[in-house]
Amino acid sequence: MKIIILLSLITHFAFAQKSTSCSCPTNTMAGTIKGEKPKESFHFTTGEEIILCGYTEEQSGKTTYSEFILQECGKNEAINFWGAIFTGSVDFKNDVISIKEIRNLPTGPERSFISTFWSTETFRYDNNKLVRKHKINQDIRKYTKAEIEKTLKEFEAGKNNYAGDAEEVMYRLFIAALSGNSKAKKYFNEFSTFTMLDGAVSEDYKELTSMLQQWE
């Protein structure tokens, strides 16, 4: 009888340990308050737990994430914050968290803007240490020679006289640059000197500049 009770207590304790989850901290960037239930909880077979706190949105039956943090249970500091400019998916499989970043880039037919898989960031534990890796999707569609030439001409025709299409030209120069064209890269790096960029476009330009550096 004592053995049965002891086994029952051990089973209950183990289940309680596995079921215990931590709550979100107060984080103004992610819009969370202390004690708030996380949007996602990732339980690793090695015993660690990471939570996701922030904003999610349902689109066509799929959950997308933006303005969120990842945090290890028991730690005071967040692993990282993904801001409003980020949109992507979060998956958990085989003890690995995968965050896929989706960007609206002109990689579609005739250089049209489409949702484009840009990068994957993974998180896993190795000997109780969190290991984080970031990988750029090198299979993004590159521009053809004709598309690159068209992009260069659009930039050259609009120097010092850009109107509403400045942002589109900027993005297409970015794709032409990562397609391996040195002149497109030069034009992209000089882009901000040829036109006034407003707040949102200026932030996009800084982000694209960082992305181009990551690509290289």
XYZ file of C-alpha atoms in Angstrom:
216
model
C 0.000 0.000 0.000
C 2.843 2.378 0.900
C 4.540 1.588 -2.408
C 1.385 2.435 -4.368
C 0.982 5.758 -2.524
C 4.646 6.594 -3.075
C 4.411 5.842 -6.809
C 1.259 7.942 -7.002
C 2.996 10.879 -5.357
C 6.030 10.577 -7.645
C 3.791 10.462 -10.739
C 1.800 13.485 -9.572
C 4.983 15.447 -8.828
C 6.519 14.630 -12.221
C 3.347 15.661 -14.028
C 3.156 18.885 -12.043
C 6.770 19.712 -12.880
C 6.162 19.120 -16.594
C 2.938 21.116 -16.617
C 4.301 24.141 -14.794
C 4.683 27.136 -17.111
C 6.011 30.604 -16.473
C 4.156 33.770 -17.394
C 5.065 36.814 -19.471
C 7.046 39.694 -17.963
C 6.116 43.337 -18.348
C 7.487 44.402 -21.722
C 6.348 47.650 -23.319
C 7.698 46.715 -26.756
C 5.811 43.416 -26.857
C 2.779 44.977 -25.155
C 2.708 42.477 -22.274
C 2.195 42.863 -18.530
C 3.612 40.753 -15.742
C 1.658 37.564 -15.196
C 0.080 37.524 -18.636
C -0.325 34.098 -20.227
C 2.174 33.561 -23.069
C 0.975 33.105 -26.640
C 3.161 29.994 -26.930
C 5.081 27.772 -24.503
C 7.828 25.511 -25.831
C 8.697 22.577 -23.568
C 11.996 20.857 -24.360
C 12.532 17.186 -23.541
C 15.651 18.217 -21.603
C 13.453 20.153 -19.148
C 13.886 23.741 -20.343
C 10.982 25.978 -21.303
C 10.863 29.038 -23.549
C 7.799 31.254 -23.846
C 6.637 33.606 -26.587
C 4.874 36.822 -25.568
C 3.505 39.491 -27.880
C 1.236 39.823 -30.884
C -0.148 37.180 -33.232
C -2.521 37.362 -36.175
C -4.502 34.714 -38.038
C -4.136 34.913 -41.815
C -5.676 32.302 -44.098
C -5.715 29.778 -41.293
C -2.077 30.388 -40.384
C -0.684 32.238 -37.371
C 1.799 35.025 -38.058
C 3.908 36.724 -35.393
C 5.121 40.295 -34.984
C 6.303 42.474 -32.072
C 7.095 39.620 -29.692
C 9.780 38.331 -27.363
C 11.193 34.927 -26.544
C 12.177 34.358 -22.942
C 13.640 31.448 -21.018
C 11.684 30.511 -17.923
C 13.561 31.586 -14.826
C 15.560 34.278 -16.620
C 15.029 38.029 -16.209
C 16.196 39.106 -19.651
C 14.421 38.276 -22.910
C 16.331 36.271 -25.504
C 15.366 38.796 -28.154
C 12.639 41.155 -29.354
C 11.214 40.998 -32.878
C 9.711 44.365 -33.853
C 6.819 45.616 -35.955
C 8.840 45.367 -39.154
C 9.106 41.597 -38.608
C 6.428 39.185 -39.836
C 6.833 35.449 -39.831
C 5.959 32.020 -38.510
C 7.147 30.145 -35.429
C 7.405 26.340 -35.292
C 8.611 23.886 -32.657
C 9.751 20.435 -33.715
C 12.338 17.938 -32.443
C 13.373 20.299 -29.632
C 14.120 23.145 -32.051
C 12.282 26.476 -32.273
C 12.325 27.795 -35.849
C 11.400 31.395 -36.630
C 10.901 32.028 -40.344
C 10.938 35.629 -41.499
C 8.671 36.640 -44.375
C 9.335 39.838 -46.331
C 7.280 41.636 -48.963
C 9.879 41.808 -51.741
C 9.742 42.398 -55.525
C 10.678 38.814 -56.407
C 7.471 37.888 -58.231
C 6.739 37.886 -61.980
C 7.756 41.170 -63.627
C 9.432 42.203 -60.344
C 6.086 42.335 -58.523
C 5.951 42.363 -54.729
C 5.121 39.021 -53.105
C 5.575 37.389 -49.696
C 9.134 36.045 -49.770
C 10.824 33.698 -47.305
C 13.914 35.643 -46.195
C 15.565 33.812 -43.286
C 15.301 31.210 -40.540
C 16.490 31.598 -36.958
C 16.690 28.488 -34.786
C 16.964 27.953 -31.031
C 17.935 24.689 -29.340
C 19.720 23.495 -26.230
C 23.105 21.774 -26.188
C 24.298 20.633 -22.751
C 21.843 23.045 -21.069
C 23.167 25.964 -23.129
C 20.908 27.825 -25.554
C 22.302 27.708 -29.099
C 21.036 30.289 -31.590
C 21.656 30.228 -35.355
C 20.545 32.490 -38.196
C 20.474 31.446 -41.867
C 19.549 33.510 -44.918
C 17.473 31.856 -47.640
C 19.924 31.792 -50.540
C 17.248 30.434 -52.897
C 15.419 33.752 -53.261
C 14.686 34.400 -56.924
C 17.396 36.493 -58.548
C 16.779 39.007 -61.304
C 17.584 38.204 -64.905
C 20.005 40.395 -66.853
C 17.057 42.157 -68.495
C 15.360 42.788 -65.127
C 18.568 44.204 -63.689
C 19.014 46.535 -66.671
C 15.435 47.749 -66.339
C 15.970 48.428 -62.626
C 19.181 50.383 -63.262
C 17.470 52.518 -65.907
C 14.581 53.275 -63.527
C 17.048 54.549 -60.963
C 19.060 56.586 -63.467
C 15.913 58.165 -64.907
C 14.672 59.232 -61.501
C 17.777 60.699 -59.899
C 16.920 63.830 -57.918
C 13.349 63.674 -59.201
C 11.687 60.776 -57.410
C 7.972 60.816 -56.774
C 5.815 58.062 -55.297
C 7.768 55.200 -56.871
C 10.988 55.826 -54.917
C 10.299 52.996 -52.491
C 9.666 50.495 -55.292
C 12.915 51.481 -57.036
C 14.778 51.131 -53.736
C 13.472 47.597 -53.171
C 14.206 46.537 -56.751
C 17.755 47.873 -56.510
C 18.104 45.756 -53.376
C 17.086 42.579 -55.239
C 19.286 43.497 -58.205
C 22.204 43.995 -55.805
C 21.787 40.611 -54.124
C 21.476 39.141 -57.632
C 25.171 39.948 -57.927
C 25.174 43.191 -59.917
C 27.869 45.591 -58.652
C 26.332 48.696 -60.253
C 22.982 47.938 -58.588
C 24.766 47.617 -55.250
C 26.517 50.964 -55.809
C 23.222 52.646 -56.707
C 21.492 51.102 -53.702
C 24.220 52.324 -51.332
C 23.914 55.838 -52.803
C 20.119 55.813 -52.910
C 19.529 57.981 -49.833
C 21.726 60.735 -51.286
C 19.503 61.097 -54.361
C 16.108 61.395 -52.742
C 14.511 62.456 -49.488
C 13.267 59.422 -47.604
C 10.404 59.926 -45.171
C 10.300 58.189 -41.787
C 8.860 54.820 -42.819
C 10.842 54.539 -46.065
C 14.008 55.628 -44.260
C 13.538 52.805 -41.753
C 12.960 50.356 -44.612
C 16.177 51.545 -46.274
C 18.158 50.964 -43.083
C 16.624 47.512 -42.759
C 17.385 46.602 -46.380
C 20.960 47.826 -45.921
C 21.332 45.480 -42.956
C 19.780 42.634 -44.942
C 22.205 43.169 -47.828
C 25.110 42.986 -45.390
C 23.690 39.730 -43.987
C 23.415 38.345 -47.517
C 27.071 39.034 -48.203
